[in-house]
PDB file of C-alpha atoms and ligand atoms in Angstrom:
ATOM      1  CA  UNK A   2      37.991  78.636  45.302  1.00  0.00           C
ATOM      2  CA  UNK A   3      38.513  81.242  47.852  1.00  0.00           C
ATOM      3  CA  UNK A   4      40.892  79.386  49.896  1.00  0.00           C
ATOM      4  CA  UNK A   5      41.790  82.256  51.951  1.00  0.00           C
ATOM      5  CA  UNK A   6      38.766  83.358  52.285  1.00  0.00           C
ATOM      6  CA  UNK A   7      37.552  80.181  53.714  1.00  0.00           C
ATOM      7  CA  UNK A   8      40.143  79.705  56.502  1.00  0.00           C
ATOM      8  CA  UNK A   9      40.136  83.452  57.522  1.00  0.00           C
ATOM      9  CA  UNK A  10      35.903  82.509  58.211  1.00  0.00           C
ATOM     10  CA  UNK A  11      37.555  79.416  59.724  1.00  0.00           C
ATOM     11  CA  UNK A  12      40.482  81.141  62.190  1.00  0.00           C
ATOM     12  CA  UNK A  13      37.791  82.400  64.957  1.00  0.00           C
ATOM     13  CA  UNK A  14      36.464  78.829  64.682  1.00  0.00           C
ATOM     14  CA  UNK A  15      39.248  77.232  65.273  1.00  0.00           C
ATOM     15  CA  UNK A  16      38.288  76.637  69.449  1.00  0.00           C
ATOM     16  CA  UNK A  17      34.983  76.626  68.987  1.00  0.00           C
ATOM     17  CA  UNK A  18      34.704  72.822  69.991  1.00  0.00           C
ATOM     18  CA  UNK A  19      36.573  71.261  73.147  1.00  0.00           C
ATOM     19  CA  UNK A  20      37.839  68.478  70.833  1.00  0.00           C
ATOM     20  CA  UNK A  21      39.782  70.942  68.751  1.00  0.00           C
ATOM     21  CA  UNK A  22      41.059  72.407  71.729  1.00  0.00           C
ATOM     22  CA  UNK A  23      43.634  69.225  72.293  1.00  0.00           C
ATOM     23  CA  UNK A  24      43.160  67.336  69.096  1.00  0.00           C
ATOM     24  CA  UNK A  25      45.445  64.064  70.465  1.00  0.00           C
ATOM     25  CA  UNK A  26      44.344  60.811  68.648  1.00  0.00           C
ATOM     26  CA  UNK A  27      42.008  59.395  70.970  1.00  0.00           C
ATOM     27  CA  UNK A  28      39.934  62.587  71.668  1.00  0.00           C
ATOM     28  CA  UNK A  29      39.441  63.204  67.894  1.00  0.00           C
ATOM     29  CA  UNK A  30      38.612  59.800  67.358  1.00  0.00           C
ATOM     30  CA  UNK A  31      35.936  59.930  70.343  1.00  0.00           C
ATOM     31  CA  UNK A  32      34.438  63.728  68.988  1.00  0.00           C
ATOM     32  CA  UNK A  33      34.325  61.810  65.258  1.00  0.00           C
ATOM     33  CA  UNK A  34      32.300  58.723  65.973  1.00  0.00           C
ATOM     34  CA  UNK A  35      29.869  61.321  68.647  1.00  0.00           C
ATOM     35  CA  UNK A  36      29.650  63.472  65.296  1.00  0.00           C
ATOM     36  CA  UNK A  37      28.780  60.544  62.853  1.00  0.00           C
ATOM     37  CA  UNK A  38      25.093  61.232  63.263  1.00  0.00           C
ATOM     38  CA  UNK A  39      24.864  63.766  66.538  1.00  0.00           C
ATOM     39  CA  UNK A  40      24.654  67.653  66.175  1.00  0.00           C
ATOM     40  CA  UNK A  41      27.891  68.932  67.522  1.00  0.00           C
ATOM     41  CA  UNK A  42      25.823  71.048  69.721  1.00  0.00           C
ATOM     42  CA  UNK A  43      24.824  68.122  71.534  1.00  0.00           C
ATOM     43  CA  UNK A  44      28.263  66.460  71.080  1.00  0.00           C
ATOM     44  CA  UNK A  45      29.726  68.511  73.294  1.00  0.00           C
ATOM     45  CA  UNK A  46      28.284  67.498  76.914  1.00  0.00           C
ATOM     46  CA  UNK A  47      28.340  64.126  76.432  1.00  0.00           C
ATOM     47  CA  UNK A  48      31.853  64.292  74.812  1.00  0.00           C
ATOM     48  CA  UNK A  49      33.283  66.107  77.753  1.00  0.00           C
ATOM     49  CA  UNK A  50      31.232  63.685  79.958  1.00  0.00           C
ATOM     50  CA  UNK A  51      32.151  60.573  77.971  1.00  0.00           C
ATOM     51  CA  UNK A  52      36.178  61.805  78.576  1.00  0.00           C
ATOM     52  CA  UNK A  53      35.795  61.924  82.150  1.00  0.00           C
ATOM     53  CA  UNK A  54      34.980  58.771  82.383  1.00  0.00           C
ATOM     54  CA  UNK A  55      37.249  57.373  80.272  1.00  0.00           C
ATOM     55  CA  UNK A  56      40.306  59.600  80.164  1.00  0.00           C
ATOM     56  CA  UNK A  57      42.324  57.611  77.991  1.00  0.00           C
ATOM     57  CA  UNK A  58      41.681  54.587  75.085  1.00  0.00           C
ATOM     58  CA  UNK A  59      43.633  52.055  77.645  1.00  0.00           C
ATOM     59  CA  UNK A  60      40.465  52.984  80.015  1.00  0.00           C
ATOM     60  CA  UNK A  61      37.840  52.592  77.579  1.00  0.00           C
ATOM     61  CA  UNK A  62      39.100  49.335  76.534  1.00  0.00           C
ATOM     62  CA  UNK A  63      39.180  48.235  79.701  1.00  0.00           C
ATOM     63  CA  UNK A  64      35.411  49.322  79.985  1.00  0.00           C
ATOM     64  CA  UNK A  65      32.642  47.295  80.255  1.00  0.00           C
ATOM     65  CA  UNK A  66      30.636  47.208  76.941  1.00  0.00           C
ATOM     66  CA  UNK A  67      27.593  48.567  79.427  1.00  0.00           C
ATOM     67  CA  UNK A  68      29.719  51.251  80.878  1.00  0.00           C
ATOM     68  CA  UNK A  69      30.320  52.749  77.411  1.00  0.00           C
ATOM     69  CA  UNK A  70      26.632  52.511  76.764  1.00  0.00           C
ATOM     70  CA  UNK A  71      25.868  53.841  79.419  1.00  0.00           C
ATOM     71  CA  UNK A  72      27.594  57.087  78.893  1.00  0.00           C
ATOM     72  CA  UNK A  73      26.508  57.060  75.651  1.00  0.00           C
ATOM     73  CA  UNK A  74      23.172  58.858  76.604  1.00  0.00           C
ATOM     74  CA  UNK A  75      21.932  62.183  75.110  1.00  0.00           C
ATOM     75  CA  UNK A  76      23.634  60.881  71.618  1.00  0.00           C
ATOM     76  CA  UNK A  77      21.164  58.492  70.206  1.00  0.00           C
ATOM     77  CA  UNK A  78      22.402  55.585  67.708  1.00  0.00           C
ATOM     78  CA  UNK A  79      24.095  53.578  70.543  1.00  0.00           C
ATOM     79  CA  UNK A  80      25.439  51.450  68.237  1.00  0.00           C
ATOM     80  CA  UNK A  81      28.417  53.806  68.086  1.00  0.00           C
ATOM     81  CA  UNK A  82      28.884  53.332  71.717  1.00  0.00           C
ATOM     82  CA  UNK A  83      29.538  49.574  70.994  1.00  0.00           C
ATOM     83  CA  UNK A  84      31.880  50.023  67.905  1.00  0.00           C
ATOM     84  CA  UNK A  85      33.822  52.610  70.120  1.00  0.00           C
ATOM     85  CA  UNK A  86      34.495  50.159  72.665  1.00  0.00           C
ATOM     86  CA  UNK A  87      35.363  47.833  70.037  1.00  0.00           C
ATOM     87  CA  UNK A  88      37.472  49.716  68.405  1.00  0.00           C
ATOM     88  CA  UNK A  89      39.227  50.839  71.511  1.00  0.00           C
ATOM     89  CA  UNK A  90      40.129  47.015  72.467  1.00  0.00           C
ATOM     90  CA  UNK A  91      41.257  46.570  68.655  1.00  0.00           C
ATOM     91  CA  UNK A  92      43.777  49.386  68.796  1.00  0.00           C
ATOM     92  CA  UNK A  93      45.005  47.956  72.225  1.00  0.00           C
ATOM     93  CA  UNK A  94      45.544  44.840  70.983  1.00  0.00           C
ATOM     94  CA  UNK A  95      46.437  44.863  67.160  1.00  0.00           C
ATOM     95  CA  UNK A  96      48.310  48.682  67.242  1.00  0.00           C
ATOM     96  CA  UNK A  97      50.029  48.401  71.153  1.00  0.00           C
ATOM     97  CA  UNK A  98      47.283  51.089  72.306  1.00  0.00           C
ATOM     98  CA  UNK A  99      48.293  54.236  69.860  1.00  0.00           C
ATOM     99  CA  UNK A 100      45.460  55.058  67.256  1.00  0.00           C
ATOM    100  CA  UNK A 101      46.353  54.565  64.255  1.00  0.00           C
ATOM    101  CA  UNK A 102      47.581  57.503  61.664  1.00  0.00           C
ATOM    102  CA  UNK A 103      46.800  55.596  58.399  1.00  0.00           C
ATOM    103  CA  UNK A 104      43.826  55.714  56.880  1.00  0.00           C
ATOM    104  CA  UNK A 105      44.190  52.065  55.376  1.00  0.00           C
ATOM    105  CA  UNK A 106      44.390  50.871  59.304  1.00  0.00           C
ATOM    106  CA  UNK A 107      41.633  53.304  60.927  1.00  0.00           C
ATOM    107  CA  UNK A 108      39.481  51.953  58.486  1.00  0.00           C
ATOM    108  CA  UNK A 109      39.675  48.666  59.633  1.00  0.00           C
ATOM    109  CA  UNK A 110      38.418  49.336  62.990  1.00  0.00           C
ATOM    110  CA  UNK A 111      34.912  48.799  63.671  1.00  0.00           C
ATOM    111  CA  UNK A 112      32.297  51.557  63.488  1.00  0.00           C
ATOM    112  CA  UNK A 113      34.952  53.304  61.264  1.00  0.00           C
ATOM    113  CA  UNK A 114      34.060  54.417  57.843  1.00  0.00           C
ATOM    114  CA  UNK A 115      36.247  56.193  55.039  1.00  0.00           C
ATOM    115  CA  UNK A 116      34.813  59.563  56.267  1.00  0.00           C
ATOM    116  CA  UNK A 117      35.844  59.214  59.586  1.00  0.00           C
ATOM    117  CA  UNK A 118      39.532  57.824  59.012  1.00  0.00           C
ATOM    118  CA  UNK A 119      40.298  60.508  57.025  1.00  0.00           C
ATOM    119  CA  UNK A 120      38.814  62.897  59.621  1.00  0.00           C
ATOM    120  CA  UNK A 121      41.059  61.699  62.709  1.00  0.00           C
ATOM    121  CA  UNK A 122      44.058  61.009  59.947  1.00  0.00           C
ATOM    122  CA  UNK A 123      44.174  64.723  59.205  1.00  0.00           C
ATOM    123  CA  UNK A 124      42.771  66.419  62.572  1.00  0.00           C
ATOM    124  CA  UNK A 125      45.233  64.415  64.959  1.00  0.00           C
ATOM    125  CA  UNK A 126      48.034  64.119  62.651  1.00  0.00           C
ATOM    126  CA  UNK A 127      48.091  66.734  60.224  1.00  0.00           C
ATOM    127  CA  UNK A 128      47.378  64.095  56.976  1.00  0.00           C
ATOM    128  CA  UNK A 129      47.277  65.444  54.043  1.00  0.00           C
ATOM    129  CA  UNK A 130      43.542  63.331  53.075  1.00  0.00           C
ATOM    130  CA  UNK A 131      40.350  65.406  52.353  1.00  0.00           C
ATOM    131  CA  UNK A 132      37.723  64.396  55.145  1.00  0.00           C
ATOM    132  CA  UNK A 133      34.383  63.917  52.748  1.00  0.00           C
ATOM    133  CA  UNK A 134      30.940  63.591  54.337  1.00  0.00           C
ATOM    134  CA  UNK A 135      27.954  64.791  53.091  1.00  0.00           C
ATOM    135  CA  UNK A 136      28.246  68.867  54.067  1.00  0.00           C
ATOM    136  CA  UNK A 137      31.213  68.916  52.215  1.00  0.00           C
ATOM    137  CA  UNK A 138      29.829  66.872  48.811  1.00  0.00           C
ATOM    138  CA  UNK A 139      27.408  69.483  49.198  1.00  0.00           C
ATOM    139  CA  UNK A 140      29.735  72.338  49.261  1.00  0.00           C
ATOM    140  CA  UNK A 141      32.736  70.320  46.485  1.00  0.00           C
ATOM    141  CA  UNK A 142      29.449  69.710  44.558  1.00  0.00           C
ATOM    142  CA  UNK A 143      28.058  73.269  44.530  1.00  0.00           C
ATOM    143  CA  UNK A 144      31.221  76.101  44.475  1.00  0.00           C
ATOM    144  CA  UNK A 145      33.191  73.663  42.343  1.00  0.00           C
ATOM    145  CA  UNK A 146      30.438  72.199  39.848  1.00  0.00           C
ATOM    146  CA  UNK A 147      28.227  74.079  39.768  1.00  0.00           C
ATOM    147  CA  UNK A 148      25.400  71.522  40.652  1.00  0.00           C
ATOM    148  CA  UNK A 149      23.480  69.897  44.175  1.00  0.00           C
ATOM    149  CA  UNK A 150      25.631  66.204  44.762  1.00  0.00           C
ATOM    150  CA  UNK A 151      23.299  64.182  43.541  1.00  0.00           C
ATOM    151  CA  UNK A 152      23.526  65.186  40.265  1.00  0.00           C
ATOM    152  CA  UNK A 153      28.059  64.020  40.261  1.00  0.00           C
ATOM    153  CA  UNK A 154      29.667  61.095  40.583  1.00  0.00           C
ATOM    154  CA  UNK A 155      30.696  60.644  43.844  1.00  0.00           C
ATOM    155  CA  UNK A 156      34.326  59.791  42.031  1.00  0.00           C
ATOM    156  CA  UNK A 157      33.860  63.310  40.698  1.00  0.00           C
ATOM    157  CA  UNK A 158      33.723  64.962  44.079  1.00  0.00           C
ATOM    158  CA  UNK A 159      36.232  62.872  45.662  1.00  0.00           C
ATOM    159  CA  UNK A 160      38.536  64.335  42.749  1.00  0.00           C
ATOM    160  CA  UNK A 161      37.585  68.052  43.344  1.00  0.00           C
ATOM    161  CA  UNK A 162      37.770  67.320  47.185  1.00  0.00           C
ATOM    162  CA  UNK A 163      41.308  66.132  46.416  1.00  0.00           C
ATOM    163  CA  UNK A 164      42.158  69.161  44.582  1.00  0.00           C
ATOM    164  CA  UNK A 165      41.379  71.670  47.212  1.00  0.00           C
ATOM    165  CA  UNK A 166      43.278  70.455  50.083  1.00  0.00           C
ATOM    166  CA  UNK A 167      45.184  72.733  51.551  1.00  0.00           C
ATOM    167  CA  UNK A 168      48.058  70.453  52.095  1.00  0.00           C
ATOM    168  CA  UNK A 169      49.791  72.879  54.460  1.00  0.00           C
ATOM    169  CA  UNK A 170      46.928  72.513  57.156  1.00  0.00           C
ATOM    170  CA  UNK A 171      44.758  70.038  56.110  1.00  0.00           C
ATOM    171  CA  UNK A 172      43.116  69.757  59.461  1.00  0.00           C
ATOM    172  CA  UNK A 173      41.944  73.772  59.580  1.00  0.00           C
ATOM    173  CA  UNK A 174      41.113  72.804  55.767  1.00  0.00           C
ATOM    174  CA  UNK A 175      39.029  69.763  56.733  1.00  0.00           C
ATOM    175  CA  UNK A 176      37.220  71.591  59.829  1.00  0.00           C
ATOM    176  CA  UNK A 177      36.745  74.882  57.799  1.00  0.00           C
ATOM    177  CA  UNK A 178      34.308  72.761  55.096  1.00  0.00           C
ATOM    178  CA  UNK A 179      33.104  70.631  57.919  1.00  0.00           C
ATOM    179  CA  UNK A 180      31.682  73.802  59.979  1.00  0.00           C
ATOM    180  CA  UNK A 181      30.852  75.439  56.304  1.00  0.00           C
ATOM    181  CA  UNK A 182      28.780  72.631  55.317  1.00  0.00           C
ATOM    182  CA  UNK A 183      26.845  72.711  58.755  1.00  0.00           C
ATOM    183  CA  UNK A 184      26.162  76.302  58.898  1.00  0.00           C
ATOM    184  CA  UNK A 185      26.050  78.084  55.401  1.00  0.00           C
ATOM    185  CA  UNK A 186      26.154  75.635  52.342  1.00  0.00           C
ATOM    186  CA  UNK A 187      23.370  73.877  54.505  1.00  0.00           C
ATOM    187  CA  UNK A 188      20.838  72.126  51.806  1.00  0.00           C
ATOM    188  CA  UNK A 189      19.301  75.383  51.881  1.00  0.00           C
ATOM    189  CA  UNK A 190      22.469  77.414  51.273  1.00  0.00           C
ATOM    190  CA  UNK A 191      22.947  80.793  53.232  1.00  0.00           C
ATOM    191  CA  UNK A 192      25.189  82.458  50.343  1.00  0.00           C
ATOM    192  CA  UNK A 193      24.905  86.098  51.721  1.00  0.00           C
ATOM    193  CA  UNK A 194      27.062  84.374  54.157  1.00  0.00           C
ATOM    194  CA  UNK A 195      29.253  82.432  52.429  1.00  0.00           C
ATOM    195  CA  UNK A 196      33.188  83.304  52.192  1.00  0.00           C
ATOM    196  CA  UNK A 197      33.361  80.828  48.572  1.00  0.00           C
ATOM    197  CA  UNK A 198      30.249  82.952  47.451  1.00  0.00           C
ATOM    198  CA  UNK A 199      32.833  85.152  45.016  1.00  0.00           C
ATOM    199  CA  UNK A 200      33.700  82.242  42.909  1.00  0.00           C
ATOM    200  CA  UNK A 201      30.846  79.880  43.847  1.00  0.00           C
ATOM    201  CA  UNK A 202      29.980  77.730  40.532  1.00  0.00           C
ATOM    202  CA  UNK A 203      26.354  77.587  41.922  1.00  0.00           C
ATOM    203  CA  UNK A 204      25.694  81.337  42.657  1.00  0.00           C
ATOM    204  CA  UNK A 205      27.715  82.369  39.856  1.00  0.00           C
ATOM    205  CA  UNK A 206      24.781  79.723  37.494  1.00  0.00           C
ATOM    206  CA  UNK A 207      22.054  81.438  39.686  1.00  0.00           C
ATOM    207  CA  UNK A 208      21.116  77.989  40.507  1.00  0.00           C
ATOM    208  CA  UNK A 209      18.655  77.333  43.604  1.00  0.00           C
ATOM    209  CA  UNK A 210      18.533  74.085  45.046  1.00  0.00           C
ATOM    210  CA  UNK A 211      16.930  72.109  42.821  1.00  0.00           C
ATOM    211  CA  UNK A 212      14.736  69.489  45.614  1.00  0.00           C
ATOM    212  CA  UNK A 213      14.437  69.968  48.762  1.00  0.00           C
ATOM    213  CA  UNK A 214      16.818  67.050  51.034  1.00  0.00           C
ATOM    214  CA  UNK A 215      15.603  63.683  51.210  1.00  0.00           C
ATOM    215  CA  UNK A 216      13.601  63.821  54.539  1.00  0.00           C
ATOM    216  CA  UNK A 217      14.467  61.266  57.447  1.00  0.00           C
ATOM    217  CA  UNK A 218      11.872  58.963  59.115  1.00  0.00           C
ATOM    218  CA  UNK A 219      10.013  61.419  62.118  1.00  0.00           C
ATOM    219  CA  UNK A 220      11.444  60.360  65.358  1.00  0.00           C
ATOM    220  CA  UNK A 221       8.900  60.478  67.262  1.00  0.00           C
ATOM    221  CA  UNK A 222       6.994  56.941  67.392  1.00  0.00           C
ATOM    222  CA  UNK A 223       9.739  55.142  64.916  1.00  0.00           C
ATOM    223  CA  UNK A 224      11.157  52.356  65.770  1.00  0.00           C
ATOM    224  CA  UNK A 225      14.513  54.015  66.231  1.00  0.00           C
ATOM    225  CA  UNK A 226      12.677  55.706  68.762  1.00  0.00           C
ATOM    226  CA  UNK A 227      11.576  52.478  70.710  1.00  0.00           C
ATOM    227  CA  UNK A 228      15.238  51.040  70.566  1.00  0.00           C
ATOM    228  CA  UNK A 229      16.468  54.484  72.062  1.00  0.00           C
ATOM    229  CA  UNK A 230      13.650  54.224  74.917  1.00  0.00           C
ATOM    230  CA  UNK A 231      14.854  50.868  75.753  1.00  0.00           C
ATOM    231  CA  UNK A 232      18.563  51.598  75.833  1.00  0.00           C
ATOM    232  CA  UNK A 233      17.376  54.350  78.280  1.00  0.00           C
ATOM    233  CA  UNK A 234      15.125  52.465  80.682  1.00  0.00           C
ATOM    234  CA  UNK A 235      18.290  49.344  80.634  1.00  0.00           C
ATOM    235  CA  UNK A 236      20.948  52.732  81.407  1.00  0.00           C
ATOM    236  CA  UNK A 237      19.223  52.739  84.901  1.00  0.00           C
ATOM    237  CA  UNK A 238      18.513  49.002  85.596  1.00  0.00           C
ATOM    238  CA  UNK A 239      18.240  45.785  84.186  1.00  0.00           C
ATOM    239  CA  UNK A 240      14.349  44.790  83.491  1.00  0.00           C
ATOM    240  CA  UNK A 241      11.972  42.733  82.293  1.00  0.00           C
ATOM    241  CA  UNK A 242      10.389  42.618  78.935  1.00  0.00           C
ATOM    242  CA  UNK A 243       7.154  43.260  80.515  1.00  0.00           C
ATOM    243  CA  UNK A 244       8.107  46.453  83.120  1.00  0.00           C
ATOM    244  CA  UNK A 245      10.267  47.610  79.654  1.00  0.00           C
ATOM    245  CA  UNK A 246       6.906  47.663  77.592  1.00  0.00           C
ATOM    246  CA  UNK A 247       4.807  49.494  80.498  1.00  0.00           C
ATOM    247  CA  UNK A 248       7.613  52.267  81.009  1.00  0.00           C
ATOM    248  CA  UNK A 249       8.298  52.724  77.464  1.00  0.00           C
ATOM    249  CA  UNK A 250       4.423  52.835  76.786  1.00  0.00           C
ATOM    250  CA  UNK A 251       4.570  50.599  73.507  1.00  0.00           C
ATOM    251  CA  UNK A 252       3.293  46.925  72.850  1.00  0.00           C
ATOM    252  CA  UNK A 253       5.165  43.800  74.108  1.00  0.00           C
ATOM    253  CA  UNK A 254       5.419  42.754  70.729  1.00  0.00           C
ATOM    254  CA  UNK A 255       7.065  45.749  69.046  1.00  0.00           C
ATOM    255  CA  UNK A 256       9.649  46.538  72.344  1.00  0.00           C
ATOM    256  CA  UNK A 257      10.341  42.632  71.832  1.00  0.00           C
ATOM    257  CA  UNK A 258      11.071  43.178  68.511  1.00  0.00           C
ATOM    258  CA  UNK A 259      13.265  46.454  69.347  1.00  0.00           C
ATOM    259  CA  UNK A 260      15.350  44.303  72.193  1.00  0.00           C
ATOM    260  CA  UNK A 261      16.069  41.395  69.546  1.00  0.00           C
ATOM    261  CA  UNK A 262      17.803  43.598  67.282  1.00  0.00           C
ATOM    262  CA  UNK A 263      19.703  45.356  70.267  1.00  0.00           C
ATOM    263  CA  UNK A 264      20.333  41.886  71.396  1.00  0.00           C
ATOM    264  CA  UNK A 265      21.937  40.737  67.767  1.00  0.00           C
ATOM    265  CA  UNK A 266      23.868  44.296  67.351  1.00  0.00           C
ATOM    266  CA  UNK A 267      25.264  43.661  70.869  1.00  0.00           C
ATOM    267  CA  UNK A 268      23.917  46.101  72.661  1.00  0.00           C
ATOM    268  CA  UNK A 269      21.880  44.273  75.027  1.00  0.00           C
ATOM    269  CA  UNK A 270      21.896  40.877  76.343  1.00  0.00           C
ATOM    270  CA  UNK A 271      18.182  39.223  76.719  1.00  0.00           C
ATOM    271  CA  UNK A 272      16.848  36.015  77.708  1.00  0.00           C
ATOM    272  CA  UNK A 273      15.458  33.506  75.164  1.00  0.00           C
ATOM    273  CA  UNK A 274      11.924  34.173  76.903  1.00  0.00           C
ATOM    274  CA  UNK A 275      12.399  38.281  76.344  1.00  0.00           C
ATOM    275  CA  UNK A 276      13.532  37.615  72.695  1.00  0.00           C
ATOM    276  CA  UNK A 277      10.339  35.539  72.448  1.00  0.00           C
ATOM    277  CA  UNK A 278       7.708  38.056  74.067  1.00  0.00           C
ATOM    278  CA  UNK A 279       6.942  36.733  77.098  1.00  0.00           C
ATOM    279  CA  UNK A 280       7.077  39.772  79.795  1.00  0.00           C
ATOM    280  CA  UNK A 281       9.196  37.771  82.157  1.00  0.00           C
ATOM    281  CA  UNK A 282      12.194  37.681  79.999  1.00  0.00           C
ATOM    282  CA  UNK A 283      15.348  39.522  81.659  1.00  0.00           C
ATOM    283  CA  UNK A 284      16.967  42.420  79.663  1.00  0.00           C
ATOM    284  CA  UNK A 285      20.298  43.906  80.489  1.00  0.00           C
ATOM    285  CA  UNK A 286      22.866  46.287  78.691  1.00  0.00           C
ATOM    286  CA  UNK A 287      25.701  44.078  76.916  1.00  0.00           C
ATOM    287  CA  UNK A 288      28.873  43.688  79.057  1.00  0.00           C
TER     288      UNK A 288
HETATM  289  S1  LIG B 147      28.007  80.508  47.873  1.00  0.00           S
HETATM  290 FE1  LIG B 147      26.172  79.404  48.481  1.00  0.00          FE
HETATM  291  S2  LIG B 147      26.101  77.523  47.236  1.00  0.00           S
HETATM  292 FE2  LIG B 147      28.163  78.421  47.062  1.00  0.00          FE
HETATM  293  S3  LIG B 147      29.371  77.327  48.603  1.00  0.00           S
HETATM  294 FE3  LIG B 147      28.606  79.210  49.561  1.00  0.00          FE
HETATM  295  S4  LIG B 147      26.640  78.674  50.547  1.00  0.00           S
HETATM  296 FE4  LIG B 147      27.214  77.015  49.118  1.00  0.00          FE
END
């Protein structure tokens, strides 16, 4: 492992992002939940949006569950939106307001997996936990082993993940694979690029990637793309199920459908008769 290598590719990185700019708790935990399923290229207007509005965790706890939905927009998978408000009112109340540095406690907190506590552990407090997602599985997998994830234990990775950290900055260490794993060990890798390429297990094998990535669902027409539309049309005004259908173009049935699930995950509130199909039935965003 070309450790210095990789965080001399890192160093003119380092700003690239606003949230690495000032990485206090409660901006890192804001840029990680954004990043859980949003390009960061998209991240970044909404993120520097989403911290005008709410300058500080008191003020998004305070929030109205809508409010943080509603400047949620442009980042898709607005369930986040509620677990971030959630999580803002647990930290307020069960941690006096301060994010937590523990991994154990972040955690806890809702919309907060193992990835993403060790992410805002290291970033805003200098941690010494590797940050694992899949970009850097990919990359532990590959320079270390030799072979594409799927083919290791995920124990296995978390072991050589463990190994590399460079406990003297973890958070440059985290980033470094983080921006790595988006930009050159993509699942097609870019090795001419690469600063691990000299002792890269998977060059060094002459390995190419063996499948090509698991391919997502098309956007366009899903379902995930009605419940989106929805959230959208209820961003400007509360509705009916009926005027929802006609401006989202799809069938009563199947935007019914969408708004009962966005009803049960909390991110909408609906009217027995909208949960039902009939195109009377009020919609809102939660409060
Ligand atoms: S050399 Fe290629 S396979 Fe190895 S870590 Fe770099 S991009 Fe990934």
């Amino acid at each position: 492992m070309n450790r210095v290598g990789l965080l001399r590719w890192y160093r003119s990185r380092r700003e690239a992002y606003p949230w690495r700019i000032r990485p206090e708790p409660y901006r890192v935990l804001v840029s990680e939940v954004m990043l859980q399923q949003t390009q960061a290229s998209r991240v970044v207007p909404a993120y520097l949006r989403f911290l005008r509005r709410f300058p500080t965790l008191a003020a998004l706890a305070r929030a109205r569950r809508g409010e943080v939905i509603r400047e949620w927009r442009g980042l898709g998978y607005n369930r986040r939106a509620v677990a971030l408000s959630e999580a803002a009112r647990a930290i307020v109340r069960d941690h006096g307001g301060r994010v937590p540095s523990d991994p154990e406690d972040l955690v806890r907190l809702p919309g907060i997996g193992p990835y993403t506590a060790a992410a805002v552990a290291s970033l805003a407090y200098g941690k010494g936990v590797p940050a694992v997602d899949a970009n850097v599985r990919r990359i532990a997998a590959r320079a270390e082993l030799g072979a594409e994830p799927h083919a290791v234990s995920p124990r296995r990775i978390q072991e050589v993940a463990a190994a590399w950290l460079d406990r003297r900055d973890p958070a440059a260490w985290n980033q470094a694979l983080m921006d790595l794993g988006r930009e050159v060990c993509r699942p097609l890798p870019r090795c001419s690029l690469c600063p691990l390429r000299g002792g890269c297990r998977f060059v060094d094998r002459r390995r190419s990637p063996e499948s090509p990535p698991p391919r997502q669902q098309p956007f366009p027409g899903s379902f995930r793309q009605v419940r989106g539309r929805v959230v959208e049309l209820l961003r400007e005004r509360p509705s009916t199920l009926g005027s929802l259908s006609t401006a989202a173009g799809e069938p009563i049935e199947r935007v019914a459908k969408a708004v009962a699930a966005l009803h049960a995950e909390g991110l909408v509130q609906a009217g027995p008769g909208a949960i039902r199909g009939r195109a009377r039935g009020r919609v809102l965003l939660a409060e």
